[in-house]
């Protein structure tokens, strides 16, 4: 994905973020999940920063619509 990434939404768990990412990809919107859990060694870090669902700037509005509808 080229260009600047924008936050669609923060989630409390990677499970919820991965589900939302699947919804976006099914709608044709490229998306990635960013999390800081030290490579899985410290999943509790997700509670501090959250798990971020990111898309390209030009896809942000549509991505938020898809997430709200799911």
mmCIF file with all atom_site columns, C-alpha atoms in Angstrom:
data_model
loop_
_atom_site.group_PDB
_atom_site.id
_atom_site.type_symbol
_atom_site.label_atom_id
_atom_site.label_alt_id
_atom_site.label_comp_id
_atom_site.label_asym_id
_atom_site.label_entity_id
_atom_site.label_seq_id
_atom_site.pdbx_PDB_ins_code
_atom_site.Cartn_x
_atom_site.Cartn_y
_atom_site.Cartn_z
_atom_site.occupancy
_atom_site.B_iso_or_equiv
_atom_site.pdbx_formal_charge
_atom_site.auth_seq_id
_atom_site.auth_comp_id
_atom_site.auth_asym_id
_atom_site.auth_atom_id
_atom_site.pdbx_PDB_model_num
ATOM 1  C CA . UNK A 1 1  ? 0.000   0.000   0.000  1.00 0.00 ? 1  UNK A CA 1
ATOM 2  C CA . UNK A 1 2  ? 1.509   3.265   -1.068 1.00 0.00 ? 2  UNK A CA 1
ATOM 3  C CA . UNK A 1 3  ? 0.826   6.679   0.395  1.00 0.00 ? 3  UNK A CA 1
ATOM 4  C CA . UNK A 1 4  ? 0.087   7.872   3.880  1.00 0.00 ? 4  UNK A CA 1
ATOM 5  C CA . UNK A 1 5  ? -1.906  5.538   6.112  1.00 0.00 ? 5  UNK A CA 1
ATOM 6  C CA . UNK A 1 6  ? -4.831  6.797   8.170  1.00 0.00 ? 6  UNK A CA 1
ATOM 7  C CA . UNK A 1 7  ? -6.493  5.331   11.219 1.00 0.00 ? 7  UNK A CA 1
ATOM 8  C CA . UNK A 1 8  ? -9.934  3.888   10.591 1.00 0.00 ? 8  UNK A CA 1
ATOM 9  C CA . UNK A 1 9  ? -10.501 2.707   14.149 1.00 0.00 ? 9  UNK A CA 1
ATOM 10 C CA . UNK A 1 10 ? -8.738  1.348   17.236 1.00 0.00 ? 10 UNK A CA 1
ATOM 11 C CA . UNK A 1 11 ? -9.751  -2.027  18.617 1.00 0.00 ? 11 UNK A CA 1
ATOM 12 C CA . UNK A 1 12 ? -9.163  -3.671  21.979 1.00 0.00 ? 12 UNK A CA 1
ATOM 13 C CA . UNK A 1 13 ? -8.066  -6.974  20.429 1.00 0.00 ? 13 UNK A CA 1
ATOM 14 C CA . UNK A 1 14 ? -6.366  -8.193  17.295 1.00 0.00 ? 14 UNK A CA 1
ATOM 15 C CA . UNK A 1 15 ? -9.286  -10.588 16.720 1.00 0.00 ? 15 UNK A CA 1
ATOM 16 C CA . UNK A 1 16 ? -11.727 -7.683  16.295 1.00 0.00 ? 16 UNK A CA 1
ATOM 17 C CA . UNK A 1 17 ? -9.268  -5.716  14.167 1.00 0.00 ? 17 UNK A CA 1
ATOM 18 C CA . UNK A 1 18 ? -8.602  -8.721  11.914 1.00 0.00 ? 18 UNK A CA 1
ATOM 19 C CA . UNK A 1 19 ? -12.335 -9.257  11.444 1.00 0.00 ? 19 UNK A CA 1
ATOM 20 C CA . UNK A 1 20 ? -12.812 -5.607  10.449 1.00 0.00 ? 20 UNK A CA 1
ATOM 21 C CA . UNK A 1 21 ? -9.812  -5.813  8.109  1.00 0.00 ? 21 UNK A CA 1
ATOM 22 C CA . UNK A 1 22 ? -11.446 -8.811  6.406  1.00 0.00 ? 22 UNK A CA 1
ATOM 23 C CA . UNK A 1 23 ? -14.628 -6.787  5.925  1.00 0.00 ? 23 UNK A CA 1
ATOM 24 C CA . UNK A 1 24 ? -12.655 -3.984  4.285  1.00 0.00 ? 24 UNK A CA 1
ATOM 25 C CA . UNK A 1 25 ? -10.707 -6.323  2.030  1.00 0.00 ? 25 UNK A CA 1
ATOM 26 C CA . UNK A 1 26 ? -13.972 -8.002  0.978  1.00 0.00 ? 26 UNK A CA 1
ATOM 27 C CA . UNK A 1 27 ? -15.192 -4.543  -0.037 1.00 0.00 ? 27 UNK A CA 1
ATOM 28 C CA . UNK A 1 28 ? -12.062 -4.034  -2.149 1.00 0.00 ? 28 UNK A CA 1
ATOM 29 C CA . UNK A 1 29 ? -10.335 -1.695  0.301  1.00 0.00 ? 29 UNK A CA 1
ATOM 30 C CA . UNK A 1 30 ? -6.689  -2.539  1.078  1.00 0.00 ? 30 UNK A CA 1
ATOM 31 C CA . UNK A 1 31 ? -6.111  -2.451  4.838  1.00 0.00 ? 31 UNK A CA 1
ATOM 32 C CA . UNK A 1 32 ? -3.540  -3.457  7.428  1.00 0.00 ? 32 UNK A CA 1
ATOM 33 C CA . UNK A 1 33 ? -3.556  -3.998  11.175 1.00 0.00 ? 33 UNK A CA 1
ATOM 34 C CA . UNK A 1 34 ? -0.842  -2.377  13.281 1.00 0.00 ? 34 UNK A CA 1
ATOM 35 C CA . UNK A 1 35 ? -0.168  -3.477  16.837 1.00 0.00 ? 35 UNK A CA 1
ATOM 36 C CA . UNK A 1 36 ? 2.665   -3.263  19.301 1.00 0.00 ? 36 UNK A CA 1
ATOM 37 C CA . UNK A 1 37 ? 2.763   -6.469  21.294 1.00 0.00 ? 37 UNK A CA 1
ATOM 38 C CA . UNK A 1 38 ? 6.497   -7.199  21.063 1.00 0.00 ? 38 UNK A CA 1
ATOM 39 C CA . UNK A 1 39 ? 6.027   -9.860  18.427 1.00 0.00 ? 39 UNK A CA 1
ATOM 40 C CA . UNK A 1 40 ? 3.294   -11.592 20.409 1.00 0.00 ? 40 UNK A CA 1
ATOM 41 C CA . UNK A 1 41 ? 5.358   -11.859 23.586 1.00 0.00 ? 41 UNK A CA 1
ATOM 42 C CA . UNK A 1 42 ? 3.370   -9.174  25.434 1.00 0.00 ? 42 UNK A CA 1
ATOM 43 C CA . UNK A 1 43 ? -0.235  -9.118  24.185 1.00 0.00 ? 43 UNK A CA 1
ATOM 44 C CA . UNK A 1 44 ? -1.180  -6.947  27.166 1.00 0.00 ? 44 UNK A CA 1
ATOM 45 C CA . UNK A 1 45 ? 0.534   -4.045  25.358 1.00 0.00 ? 45 UNK A CA 1
ATOM 46 C CA . UNK A 1 46 ? -2.488  -4.006  23.043 1.00 0.00 ? 46 UNK A CA 1
ATOM 47 C CA . UNK A 1 47 ? -4.557  -2.729  25.968 1.00 0.00 ? 47 UNK A CA 1
ATOM 48 C CA . UNK A 1 48 ? -2.339  0.344   26.197 1.00 0.00 ? 48 UNK A CA 1
ATOM 49 C CA . UNK A 1 49 ? -2.092  1.398   22.556 1.00 0.00 ? 49 UNK A CA 1
ATOM 50 C CA . UNK A 1 50 ? -4.928  -0.605  21.046 1.00 0.00 ? 50 UNK A CA 1
ATOM 51 C CA . UNK A 1 51 ? -4.843  -2.429  17.746 1.00 0.00 ? 51 UNK A CA 1
ATOM 52 C CA . UNK A 1 52 ? -5.045  0.010   14.845 1.00 0.00 ? 52 UNK A CA 1
ATOM 53 C CA . UNK A 1 53 ? -6.819  -0.630  11.567 1.00 0.00 ? 53 UNK A CA 1
ATOM 54 C CA . UNK A 1 54 ? -5.199  1.474   8.847  1.00 0.00 ? 54 UNK A CA 1
ATOM 55 C CA . UNK A 1 55 ? -6.073  2.326   5.236  1.00 0.00 ? 55 UNK A CA 1
ATOM 56 C CA . UNK A 1 56 ? -4.838  4.687   2.559  1.00 0.00 ? 56 UNK A CA 1
ATOM 57 C CA . UNK A 1 57 ? -6.020  8.264   2.931  1.00 0.00 ? 57 UNK A CA 1
ATOM 58 C CA . UNK A 1 58 ? -8.162  8.069   -0.206 1.00 0.00 ? 58 UNK A CA 1
ATOM 59 C CA . UNK A 1 59 ? -9.985  4.997   1.195  1.00 0.00 ? 59 UNK A CA 1
ATOM 60 C CA . UNK A 1 60 ? -10.673 6.396   4.668  1.00 0.00 ? 60 UNK A CA 1
ATOM 61 C CA . UNK A 1 61 ? -14.248 7.622   4.208  1.00 0.00 ? 61 UNK A CA 1
ATOM 62 C CA . UNK A 1 62 ? -15.417 4.446   2.481  1.00 0.00 ? 62 UNK A CA 1
ATOM 63 C CA . UNK A 1 63 ? -13.608 2.270   5.040  1.00 0.00 ? 63 UNK A CA 1
ATOM 64 C CA . UNK A 1 64 ? -15.404 3.960   7.927  1.00 0.00 ? 64 UNK A CA 1
ATOM 65 C CA . UNK A 1 65 ? -18.729 3.436   6.148  1.00 0.00 ? 65 UNK A CA 1
ATOM 66 C CA . UNK A 1 66 ? -18.007 -0.274  5.666  1.00 0.00 ? 66 UNK A CA 1
ATOM 67 C CA . UNK A 1 67 ? -16.993 -0.714  9.319  1.00 0.00 ? 67 UNK A CA 1
ATOM 68 C CA . UNK A 1 68 ? -20.104 1.096   10.566 1.00 0.00 ? 68 UNK A CA 1
ATOM 69 C CA . UNK A 1 69 ? -22.343 -1.109  8.406  1.00 0.00 ? 69 UNK A CA 1
ATOM 70 C CA . UNK A 1 70 ? -20.785 -4.381  9.581  1.00 0.00 ? 70 UNK A CA 1
#
